[in-house]
Amino acid sequence: MNYLKKELYELIKTDDSIFEFLQKSSLDGLWYWDLQDPEQEWMNSKLWETLGYDPAEMPHLASAWQDIIHPEDLKVATLNAQKHFADPSHPYDQVVRYTHKNGSTVWIRCRGLAVRDENGVPIRMLGAHVDITSEKEKELLLTKTNEVAKIGVWECNLVKGTLYWNQLTKEIHGVPLDYVPDLETGINFYKKGIHRDRITKVVNECIENGTPYDVELIIITAQQQEKWVRAVGDAEFINGKCVRMYGVFQDIDKRKKTELELERERVFLKTLIDHIPVNVFVKDLESRKILINRMELEHMKIDDPNEVLGKSDFDLYPIESAEISRAEDLEVFNTGEPMLNQETLNILKDGTENHFLTSKIPIKDENGDISGLLGVSYNISQLKRAEEQQRRISILESKSKEMEQFAYVASHDLREPLLTIQGFAEVLQEDYGEELNEEANNHLEVILNATKRMDKLIYGLLDYSRLSQMKQLQEVDVPGIIASIQMDLYASIQNSGTNILSSDLPTIMAYPLELKLVFQNLISNAIKFRKTDTPSIIQIKSRTITDGWEFSIEDNGIGIPEKDLEEIFMIFKRLHKKTDYQGTGIGLANCRKIIELHNGRIWASSKLGAGSTFYFTVLTNTEEN
Ligand code: ADP
């Protein structure tokens, strides 16, 4: 024996103060029990002080501590004592709970040693207490924390090939507490596919290279439910060989699902905001843009959002525009009231102007304080332009109505004095023709011709002004119309030797009288503007097009200069005034008006001297008709 140890043993035997010091300073309680008279037990003062009692008041009786020990623990201790008495190698060593005088629990590690007589029968027992309350509380706190955080632990002994799961790890897997896992079944809990592949990979890397892992994966619990878990693992190596793996296992299902849900919502919102056909922006209290959508970027003609984020209207727009916008923002911030659907004018730095319908809604933080605003702007520039166009069209329409009204009244009223002039000129010619000399008769003739021409003009004008008063669309047999026109124009067709060719002309929905007028005008023009040296041939064709028909009337006449092809459809426009061709210049204007009433279009193609083709469409197959 070491001489110091031997010396200490001697000292303890001879000097009481040494034993006193030892029992007070190194232990939290010491007891010595008479097993032959079990009521008798000596307990040192430290034992009672640790439990909150005044040692002076406590008797040296076993019942004193038996009253305040946890009944469950007393059972365990008693059982252990019996085993230890029977077999000295069985340790009397357990953690027991005492109730402190103040009611709290004191955790004591209690160890004992039986003192036996020469026959080995236990007659006394020496015991020692160590207060482990603070460690126990820490342990309990950790268990609680783990429980709250749903963190289980696991350990894998690679030498023995065993896997240990603690209670929480088992609970997370949904297996009973007596379940014995092994490495393979452990891995098989992971969902097939990417999850199982990933855990296999990281576990292998951990075993082979000692690479720790921390992954979030899905397991399928024993109840066949999917659950998100966080698996953390590390390895211990001895002589370059992995002998142990250990780690924690956390149930993160709720958090992960919330996270995924939030992510889904974020993606959804971002997609919505980016594709919604309105400008969206969020501004902070300094009116700096902190979020913008694609539409807003496009409007600003900028590709990179970073060029806009963090900037205020003063950085992005001309000062007048920025000032107005800032004033609106301040109004929203100060009143807390949203600005809704206000017409705003936005001017870009390059001068582009856009009209918007803008709403600015205050955004509040978690304390209810305004932290910025959400802006939504709908570009109404196009709408505004259409509105303006519509306004102009309405003005034009009412002007043209006025014109028609005027033309109607004027032509109607003009006829009366004209007929009077004509009538009296005729009377003059009939009654006094023989008395008047030749020159006077010629003058009368000129007057009469002029009045006839004027009458025709007025008639034409009257027709033109009447055209817009439309009636009902009817089925019109186009070949029938052509036949009747040929009858009406019989004399001029015969005299001019004109040949009119047509085949397969349809029956269409149209205004019958008006459509006849169109064909009549075009056919009589084709006859009128024929070449004197060539027999006139007129071909009438038709073809179906979307919503209706296209007709063409082709002649081999004198043709029309290309530059005049559009103008000829204007009222009173005539190209051959000074020649022999007579006319009013109203015919084609009438045709255009009639065709427009049929939702169609009229135009001509021609070359001077090479004949003309007049085309028009009748679009009456639409639903509204
Ligand atoms: P008008 O025949 O009474 O003069 P229109 O309005 O019918 O009036 O025609 C306008 C002008 O278009 C005619 O004066 C003529 O110069 C030209 N024009 C019309 N049809 C033809 C045609 N088939 N060939 C050549 N010129 C034509």
XYZ file of C-alpha atoms and ligand atoms in Angstrom:
652
model
C 0.000 0.000 0.000
C 1.154 3.461 -0.759
C 2.667 4.950 2.378
C 0.428 8.049 2.187
C -2.689 5.941 1.853
C -1.549 3.850 4.806
C -0.811 7.010 6.776
C -4.288 8.445 5.991
C -5.971 5.234 7.145
C -4.068 5.440 10.423
C -4.930 9.106 10.776
C -8.624 8.427 10.352
C -8.459 5.804 13.083
C -6.593 8.028 15.490
C -7.765 11.545 14.741
C -11.577 12.180 14.773
C -11.224 15.532 13.099
C -9.958 13.852 9.923
C -13.058 11.688 9.628
C -15.245 14.698 10.476
C -13.635 16.670 7.696
C -14.062 13.871 5.210
C -17.704 13.205 5.886
C -18.637 16.873 5.834
C -16.687 18.056 2.862
C -16.768 15.231 0.366
C -20.321 13.979 0.733
C -23.857 15.306 0.962
C -24.826 12.779 3.625
C -23.496 9.816 5.487
C -25.405 7.147 7.315
C -24.636 4.077 9.291
C -27.409 1.616 9.839
C -27.846 -1.120 12.416
C -29.243 -4.020 10.479
C -29.764 -6.040 13.625
C -31.984 -3.275 15.006
C -33.140 -1.613 11.779
C -34.914 1.266 13.514
C -31.510 2.534 14.637
C -29.575 4.557 12.154
C -27.052 7.288 12.564
C -27.206 10.106 10.007
C -24.735 12.933 9.840
C -25.830 16.534 9.932
C -24.897 17.167 6.256
C -27.520 14.583 5.272
C -30.308 16.580 6.905
C -28.970 19.939 5.814
C -29.002 18.738 2.212
C -32.659 17.841 2.651
C -33.468 21.174 4.314
C -33.897 19.930 7.900
C -32.308 21.054 11.122
C -30.073 18.109 12.168
C -30.659 18.966 15.815
C -34.349 18.244 15.412
C -33.952 14.965 13.535
C -33.829 11.643 15.416
C -31.317 8.967 14.491
C -34.066 6.649 13.350
C -34.523 4.991 9.943
C -38.160 6.073 9.888
C -36.993 9.710 9.729
C -35.731 9.368 6.155
C -38.193 6.669 5.141
C -40.961 9.242 5.638
C -39.560 11.652 3.105
C -38.178 9.349 0.419
C -40.291 8.819 -2.716
C -42.300 5.597 -2.087
C -41.399 4.180 -5.525
C -37.724 4.775 -4.901
C -37.960 3.246 -1.429
C -39.199 0.055 -3.067
C -36.273 0.030 -5.514
C -33.781 0.762 -2.711
C -35.199 -1.957 -0.473
C -35.038 -4.484 -3.294
C -31.469 -3.481 -4.085
C -30.502 -3.791 -0.412
C -31.869 -7.304 -0.242
C -29.934 -8.292 -3.351
C -26.781 -6.702 -1.980
C -27.204 -8.517 1.359
C -27.539 -11.779 -0.480
C -24.700 -11.087 -2.871
C -21.982 -8.562 -1.981
C -21.092 -8.170 -5.650
C -24.542 -6.737 -6.357
C -24.064 -3.014 -5.867
C -26.332 -1.037 -3.629
C -26.374 2.048 -5.867
C -29.399 3.976 -7.052
C -30.811 7.426 -7.571
C -33.660 8.231 -5.217
C -35.917 11.198 -4.723
C -36.377 12.913 -1.374
C -38.834 15.621 -0.587
C -36.997 18.708 0.611
C -38.504 20.510 3.572
C -39.650 23.241 1.196
C -41.512 20.660 -0.884
C -39.105 20.466 -3.810
C -37.509 17.234 -4.982
C -33.916 16.469 -4.045
C -32.245 13.864 -6.253
C -29.759 11.778 -4.315
C -27.374 9.163 -5.578
C -27.392 6.741 -2.695
C -24.735 4.080 -2.403
C -24.267 1.626 0.437
C -21.982 -1.115 1.640
C -23.058 -3.889 3.996
C -20.721 -4.623 6.911
C -20.836 -8.343 7.563
C -19.933 -10.551 10.575
C -17.483 -13.409 10.403
C -20.193 -15.565 8.814
C -20.842 -13.032 6.122
C -24.182 -12.003 7.589
C -24.803 -8.284 7.104
C -25.026 -6.585 10.471
C -24.468 -2.931 9.590
C -24.684 -0.860 6.491
C -22.680 2.244 5.644
C -24.175 4.610 3.171
C -23.264 7.794 1.325
C -25.387 10.444 -0.351
C -24.429 12.665 -3.258
C -26.823 15.439 -4.218
C -27.262 15.237 -7.983
C -30.333 17.508 -8.139
C -28.796 20.138 -10.409
C -27.518 17.536 -12.928
C -30.864 15.766 -12.794
C -32.712 19.016 -13.381
C -30.504 19.764 -16.359
C -31.132 16.272 -17.690
C -34.864 16.649 -17.174
C -34.786 20.022 -18.869
C -32.932 18.529 -21.810
C -35.424 15.662 -22.047
C -38.244 18.167 -21.920
C -36.576 20.338 -24.537
C -36.063 17.315 -26.729
C -39.654 16.339 -26.228
C -40.884 19.799 -27.126
C -38.522 20.015 -30.087
C -39.370 16.403 -30.891
C -35.722 15.454 -30.993
C -34.893 11.815 -30.507
C -31.472 10.255 -30.341
C -30.002 7.189 -31.936
C -26.774 5.338 -31.863
C -25.422 2.622 -34.056
C -22.726 0.217 -32.950
C -21.090 -0.895 -36.152
C -18.959 -3.505 -34.429
C -21.944 -5.332 -32.991
C -24.235 -4.215 -35.796
C -26.880 -2.889 -33.402
C -28.989 0.213 -33.639
C -30.390 2.000 -30.613
C -33.359 4.351 -30.788
C -34.523 6.238 -27.708
C -38.196 6.592 -26.850
C -38.726 9.748 -28.894
C -37.024 8.344 -31.961
C -39.365 5.369 -31.701
C -42.355 7.663 -31.264
C -41.372 9.622 -34.367
C -41.216 6.365 -36.353
C -44.562 5.362 -34.864
C -43.204 2.068 -33.519
C -43.902 0.576 -30.047
C -41.375 1.140 -27.266
C -40.176 -2.481 -27.378
C -39.364 -2.201 -31.066
C -35.801 -3.214 -31.885
C -34.492 -1.451 -34.979
C -31.554 -2.431 -37.116
C -29.623 -0.460 -39.700
C -31.541 -1.816 -42.670
C -35.046 -1.421 -41.256
C -33.981 2.036 -40.058
C -33.145 3.065 -43.604
C -36.253 1.406 -45.016
C -38.433 3.848 -43.086
C -37.296 6.548 -45.533
C -39.627 7.134 -48.439
C -38.569 5.255 -51.555
C -36.889 7.324 -54.221
C -34.909 10.488 -53.558
C -35.371 10.320 -49.774
C -34.106 6.768 -49.290
C -31.354 7.279 -51.880
C -30.175 10.393 -50.119
C -30.039 8.882 -46.604
C -28.220 5.817 -47.983
C -25.676 8.088 -49.634
C -25.006 10.320 -46.605
C -24.845 7.363 -44.180
C -22.353 5.598 -46.429
C -20.248 8.733 -46.736
C -20.359 9.124 -42.964
C -19.207 5.535 -42.405
C -16.542 5.677 -45.096
C -15.128 9.189 -44.712
C -16.530 10.375 -41.403
C -18.501 13.116 -43.181
C -21.207 14.271 -40.777
C -24.661 14.835 -42.219
C -27.720 16.919 -41.508
C -30.577 16.260 -43.934
C -34.332 16.874 -44.136
C -36.199 13.917 -45.605
C -39.515 12.109 -45.582
C -40.071 8.850 -43.694
C -43.131 6.633 -43.845
C -44.162 5.854 -40.275
C -45.355 2.443 -39.108
C -48.856 3.886 -39.573
C -48.023 4.527 -43.246
C -48.030 8.261 -42.780
C -45.563 10.556 -44.502
C -43.537 12.607 -42.051
C -40.758 15.131 -42.586
C -37.762 14.479 -40.326
C -34.381 16.001 -39.796
C -31.679 13.357 -39.530
C -28.325 14.396 -38.127
C -25.458 11.943 -37.878
C -21.756 11.723 -37.118
C -19.252 8.927 -36.811
C -16.544 7.751 -34.406
C -13.441 6.133 -35.799
C -10.941 3.852 -34.100
C -7.778 2.994 -35.993
C -9.289 4.434 -39.166
C -12.370 2.260 -38.919
C -15.816 3.541 -38.180
C -17.061 1.834 -35.035
C -19.980 3.995 -34.013
C -22.465 6.354 -35.519
C -24.727 8.552 -33.491
C -26.967 11.472 -33.972
C -30.320 13.038 -33.451
C -33.592 12.587 -35.182
C -36.125 15.381 -35.211
C -39.775 15.483 -36.179
C -39.961 18.610 -38.382
C -43.179 17.647 -40.115
C -45.205 20.653 -39.022
C -42.471 23.147 -39.667
C -41.568 21.621 -43.035
C -45.156 21.470 -44.202
C -45.693 25.083 -43.155
C -42.462 25.999 -44.916
C -43.495 24.163 -48.080
C -46.965 25.688 -47.909
C -45.442 29.141 -47.476
C -43.090 28.491 -50.376
C -45.990 27.345 -52.541
C -47.902 30.475 -51.580
C -44.854 32.629 -52.267
C -44.371 31.092 -55.727
C -48.088 31.414 -56.432
C -48.119 35.055 -55.366
C -44.971 35.829 -57.327
C -46.385 34.179 -60.452
C -49.645 36.020 -59.985
C -48.000 39.373 -59.383
C -45.639 38.926 -62.305
C -48.315 37.897 -64.767
C -51.224 40.029 -63.707
C -51.731 42.675 -66.388
C -51.432 45.567 -63.963
C -48.420 47.349 -62.517
C -47.758 46.328 -58.928
C -45.252 47.965 -56.586
C -44.536 48.220 -52.882
C -42.985 51.367 -51.453
C -41.457 52.070 -48.056
C -42.143 55.206 -46.006
C -39.499 57.091 -47.992
C -41.416 56.173 -51.185
C -38.599 53.902 -52.269
C -39.705 50.964 -54.362
C -39.004 47.737 -52.497
C -40.960 45.395 -54.760
C -42.075 45.660 -58.363
C -43.659 43.265 -60.806
C -42.685 42.522 -64.385
C -45.388 44.781 -65.833
C -44.046 47.758 -63.876
C -40.527 46.990 -65.121
C -41.729 46.731 -68.715
C -43.574 50.005 -68.337
C -40.365 51.666 -67.161
C -38.512 50.063 -70.098
C -35.971 48.535 -67.701
C -34.699 44.920 -67.742
C -32.976 44.591 -64.382
C -35.202 45.086 -61.307
C -32.113 46.114 -59.300
C -32.040 49.322 -61.292
C -35.365 50.221 -59.707
C -35.374 48.603 -56.260
C -34.430 50.986 -53.484
C -35.015 54.001 -55.707
C -37.666 56.650 -55.226
C -39.858 58.323 -57.829
C -37.435 61.244 -57.751
C -34.700 58.920 -59.096
C -36.983 57.385 -61.708
C -39.319 60.070 -63.047
C -39.176 63.763 -63.931
C -39.490 65.935 -60.842
C -43.060 67.180 -61.531
C -44.311 63.601 -61.799
C -42.321 62.477 -58.738
C -43.666 65.331 -56.612
C -47.278 64.447 -57.375
C -46.662 60.794 -56.624
C -44.845 61.563 -53.353
C -47.722 63.822 -52.267
C -50.164 60.950 -52.889
C -47.944 58.556 -50.888
C -47.726 60.995 -47.959
C -51.485 61.423 -47.938
C -51.866 57.632 -47.643
C -49.185 57.416 -44.906
C -50.631 60.327 -42.919
C -54.290 59.416 -43.111
C -53.942 55.635 -43.191
C -56.681 55.690 -45.811
C -56.179 53.998 -49.179
C -56.242 56.007 -52.399
C -58.529 54.100 -54.732
C -58.787 54.122 -58.535
C -57.409 57.575 -59.066
C -56.588 58.660 -62.593
C -52.894 59.449 -62.650
C -50.534 60.602 -65.362
C -47.109 59.027 -65.430
C -44.323 60.603 -67.430
C -41.145 58.641 -68.035
C -37.782 60.341 -68.302
C -37.882 59.881 -72.086
C -41.119 61.852 -72.110
C -43.505 58.917 -72.688
C -46.842 59.684 -71.107
C -49.152 57.035 -69.716
C -52.493 57.327 -68.009
C -53.157 54.980 -65.106
C -55.947 54.101 -62.763
C -53.966 53.872 -59.545
C -54.741 52.543 -56.079
C -52.365 52.953 -53.149
C -53.124 50.874 -50.087
C -51.306 51.374 -46.766
C -49.360 48.369 -45.439
C -49.212 47.896 -41.689
C -46.518 46.066 -39.717
C -47.179 43.603 -36.881
C -47.694 46.510 -34.441
C -50.334 48.068 -36.650
C -48.023 50.933 -37.696
C -47.943 51.932 -41.361
C -44.698 50.713 -42.897
C -45.299 51.434 -46.556
C -47.845 51.048 -49.296
C -48.958 48.610 -51.943
C -49.563 50.222 -55.304
C -51.658 48.810 -58.116
C -51.797 50.727 -61.385
C -53.818 49.826 -64.441
C -52.620 51.393 -67.666
C -55.632 53.037 -69.289
C -53.746 54.903 -72.023
C -55.129 52.666 -74.750
C -58.600 52.947 -73.310
C -58.216 56.707 -73.217
C -57.088 56.771 -76.847
C -60.034 54.578 -77.856
C -62.325 56.871 -75.893
C -60.915 59.894 -77.707
C -61.283 58.122 -81.069
C -64.858 57.208 -80.218
C -65.533 60.816 -79.281
C -64.183 61.981 -82.653
C -66.195 59.337 -84.487
C -69.340 60.481 -82.703
C -68.660 64.075 -83.715
C -68.058 62.986 -87.306
C -71.168 60.858 -87.269
C -73.338 63.677 -86.040
C -71.692 66.033 -88.575
C -72.383 63.563 -91.385
C -75.983 63.175 -90.174
C -76.312 66.949 -90.273
C -74.869 66.936 -93.784
C -77.300 64.276 -94.919
C -80.138 66.220 -93.383
C -78.934 69.344 -95.098
C -78.533 67.561 -98.454
C -82.017 66.126 -98.140
C -83.660 69.442 -97.284
C -81.609 71.355 -99.839
C -82.277 68.930 -102.687
C -85.924 68.658 -101.791
C -86.430 72.420 -101.622
C -84.220 73.153 -104.638
C -86.342 71.035 -106.924
C -89.371 73.238 -106.628
C -87.864 76.459 -108.080
C -85.992 74.320 -110.593
C -89.164 72.687 -111.827
C -90.704 76.165 -112.093
C -87.783 77.349 -114.241
C -87.952 74.191 -116.325
C -91.739 74.438 -116.703
C -91.705 78.077 -117.732
C -88.765 77.538 -120.102
C -90.728 74.747 -121.774
C -93.823 76.965 -121.933
C -91.687 79.713 -123.460
C -90.279 77.261 -126.006
C -93.659 75.819 -126.908
C -95.663 79.057 -126.943
C -93.149 81.535 -128.270
C -90.556 79.277 -129.932
C -91.589 80.280 -133.400
C -91.567 83.991 -132.607
C -88.104 83.922 -131.095
C -85.036 84.031 -133.280
C -82.590 81.162 -133.521
C -80.171 82.545 -130.994
C -82.905 83.011 -128.386
C -84.092 79.457 -129.080
C -80.569 78.184 -128.559
C -80.367 79.997 -125.225
C -83.672 78.413 -124.215
C -82.301 75.008 -125.207
C -79.224 75.567 -123.029
C -81.442 76.614 -120.117
C -83.583 73.504 -120.528
C -80.537 71.196 -120.742
C -79.039 72.806 -117.690
C -82.230 72.417 -115.718
C -82.450 68.739 -116.725
C -78.895 68.176 -115.576
C -79.533 70.022 -112.378
C -82.630 67.941 -111.800
C -80.560 64.791 -112.182
C -77.983 66.145 -109.741
C -80.626 67.006 -107.200
C -82.187 63.565 -107.641
C -78.831 61.921 -107.107
C -78.240 63.999 -104.007
C -81.645 63.055 -102.700
C -80.910 59.351 -103.274
C -77.556 59.682 -101.548
C -79.043 61.329 -98.495
C -81.777 58.716 -98.241
C -79.407 55.743 -98.293
C -78.629 55.591 -94.599
C -82.230 54.985 -93.645
C -81.937 51.238 -93.822
C -84.584 48.592 -93.671
C -84.490 44.840 -93.212
C -81.928 42.544 -94.871
C -83.570 40.126 -97.298
C -82.622 37.177 -99.431
C -81.530 38.628 -102.745
C -81.138 36.547 -105.885
C -78.148 38.183 -107.588
C -78.687 36.512 -111.054
C -82.285 37.859 -110.914
C -80.959 41.378 -110.237
C -78.531 41.172 -113.170
C -81.314 39.942 -115.481
C -83.591 42.812 -114.498
C -80.754 45.355 -114.975
C -80.153 43.919 -118.441
C -83.816 44.574 -119.182
C -83.640 48.135 -117.844
C -80.475 48.907 -119.802
C -81.670 47.043 -122.909
C -81.331 49.985 -125.254
C -77.840 51.052 -124.248
C -76.633 47.427 -124.206
C -77.953 46.938 -127.691
C -76.653 50.251 -128.998
C -73.199 49.706 -127.599
C -73.039 46.015 -128.566
C -72.120 45.135 -124.981
C -71.763 41.517 -123.932
C -72.470 40.809 -120.225
C -71.085 37.482 -118.960
C -71.855 35.987 -115.592
C -72.227 32.536 -114.069
C -72.865 30.891 -110.688
C -73.923 34.100 -108.992
C -75.341 33.450 -105.500
C -78.387 34.364 -103.480
C -77.290 36.522 -100.558
C -78.676 38.495 -97.633
C -78.780 42.154 -98.648
C -80.928 45.263 -99.082
C -82.463 44.410 -102.495
C -83.062 47.821 -104.050
C -79.769 49.204 -102.868
C -77.768 46.206 -104.069
C -79.441 46.487 -107.465
C -78.381 50.143 -107.559
C -74.740 49.114 -106.982
C -74.763 46.586 -109.836
C -76.656 49.013 -112.059
C -74.168 51.843 -111.451
C -71.167 49.613 -112.036
C -72.621 48.012 -115.181
C -73.752 51.305 -116.688
C -70.338 52.853 -115.913
C -68.688 49.886 -117.644
C -70.877 50.498 -120.684
C -70.446 54.268 -120.524
C -66.671 54.216 -120.212
C -66.117 51.667 -123.006
C -63.595 52.049 -125.782
C -65.247 53.278 -128.951
C -63.287 50.914 -131.181
C -63.721 47.673 -129.217
C -66.921 45.755 -128.429
C -67.569 46.045 -124.739
C -67.355 42.868 -122.616
C -68.435 42.889 -118.970
C -67.709 39.918 -116.695
C -69.462 39.563 -113.354
C -67.965 37.080 -110.855
C -68.398 36.179 -107.224
C -66.570 34.166 -104.553
C -67.275 33.336 -100.927
C -65.131 34.923 -98.241
C -65.306 34.959 -94.446
C -68.664 36.346 -93.367
C -69.966 36.891 -96.893
C -69.225 37.389 -100.565
C -66.898 39.252 -102.875
C -68.150 40.409 -106.283
C -66.169 41.742 -109.206
C -67.316 43.574 -112.357
C -64.615 43.631 -114.982
C -64.733 45.663 -118.189
C -62.425 46.193 -121.161
C -63.072 49.931 -121.273
C -60.917 53.034 -121.134
C -59.574 52.341 -117.672
C -58.747 54.689 -114.811
C -55.391 56.250 -113.940
C -53.979 54.484 -110.884
C -53.715 57.695 -108.897
C -57.467 58.258 -109.172
C -58.546 54.792 -108.063
C -59.525 55.965 -104.599
C -60.838 59.397 -105.399
C -63.501 58.181 -107.834
C -65.589 56.983 -104.885
C -65.942 60.514 -103.544
C -69.172 62.345 -104.276
C -69.155 64.559 -107.402
C -65.778 63.176 -108.454
C -65.604 62.723 -112.216
C -62.531 62.147 -114.320
C -63.946 62.893 -117.762
C -65.863 66.106 -117.307
C -64.592 67.729 -120.429
C -65.237 64.783 -122.674
C -68.390 63.257 -124.003
C -69.051 61.125 -120.970
C -72.029 62.471 -119.105
C -72.603 61.954 -115.420
C -73.076 63.431 -111.988
C -70.195 61.899 -110.057
C -72.622 60.559 -107.484
C -72.893 56.928 -108.665
C -69.754 55.481 -107.064
C -70.254 57.518 -103.871
C -73.693 55.918 -103.633
C -72.181 52.488 -104.263
C -69.670 53.008 -101.463
C -72.354 54.112 -99.064
C -74.536 51.108 -99.896
C -71.635 48.657 -99.598
C -70.684 50.124 -96.235
C -74.251 49.500 -95.106
C -73.587 45.864 -96.008
C -70.444 45.957 -93.791
C -68.386 45.625 -96.940
C -65.754 47.530 -98.877
C -65.575 48.700 -102.484
C -62.441 49.324 -104.515
C -61.177 49.235 -108.070
C -58.105 48.080 -109.899
C -57.362 49.452 -113.307
C -54.840 50.750 -115.748
C -55.489 53.563 -118.106
C -56.487 52.057 -121.463
C -56.555 48.483 -120.135
C -60.034 48.146 -118.626
C -61.175 48.306 -115.015
C -62.334 45.842 -112.390
C -64.577 46.996 -109.579
C -64.695 44.804 -106.470
C -67.023 44.936 -103.530
C -67.794 42.718 -100.560
C -71.088 42.042 -98.810
C -70.462 40.817 -95.259
C -73.916 39.921 -94.035
C -73.213 36.398 -92.764
C -72.110 37.695 -89.387
C -74.079 36.799 -86.266
C -75.337 40.300 -85.643
C -77.140 40.205 -88.975
P -70.449 59.348 -113.111
O -70.379 58.030 -113.777
O -71.804 59.866 -112.943
O -69.446 60.320 -113.616
P -69.507 57.849 -110.931
O -69.395 58.194 -109.464
O -70.276 56.667 -111.267
O -69.986 59.121 -111.647
O -68.044 57.649 -111.460
C -67.052 58.580 -111.086
C -65.976 58.613 -112.136
O -65.228 57.416 -112.123
C -66.488 58.685 -113.512
O -66.758 60.007 -113.897
C -65.343 58.091 -114.286
O -64.389 59.084 -114.546
C -64.772 57.074 -113.395
N -65.288 55.702 -113.726
C -66.303 55.048 -113.104
N -66.470 53.798 -113.614
C -65.523 53.677 -114.600
C -65.195 52.623 -115.527
N -65.830 51.447 -115.524
N -64.173 52.840 -116.401
C -63.519 54.022 -116.380
N -63.783 55.029 -115.563
C -64.792 54.885 -114.673
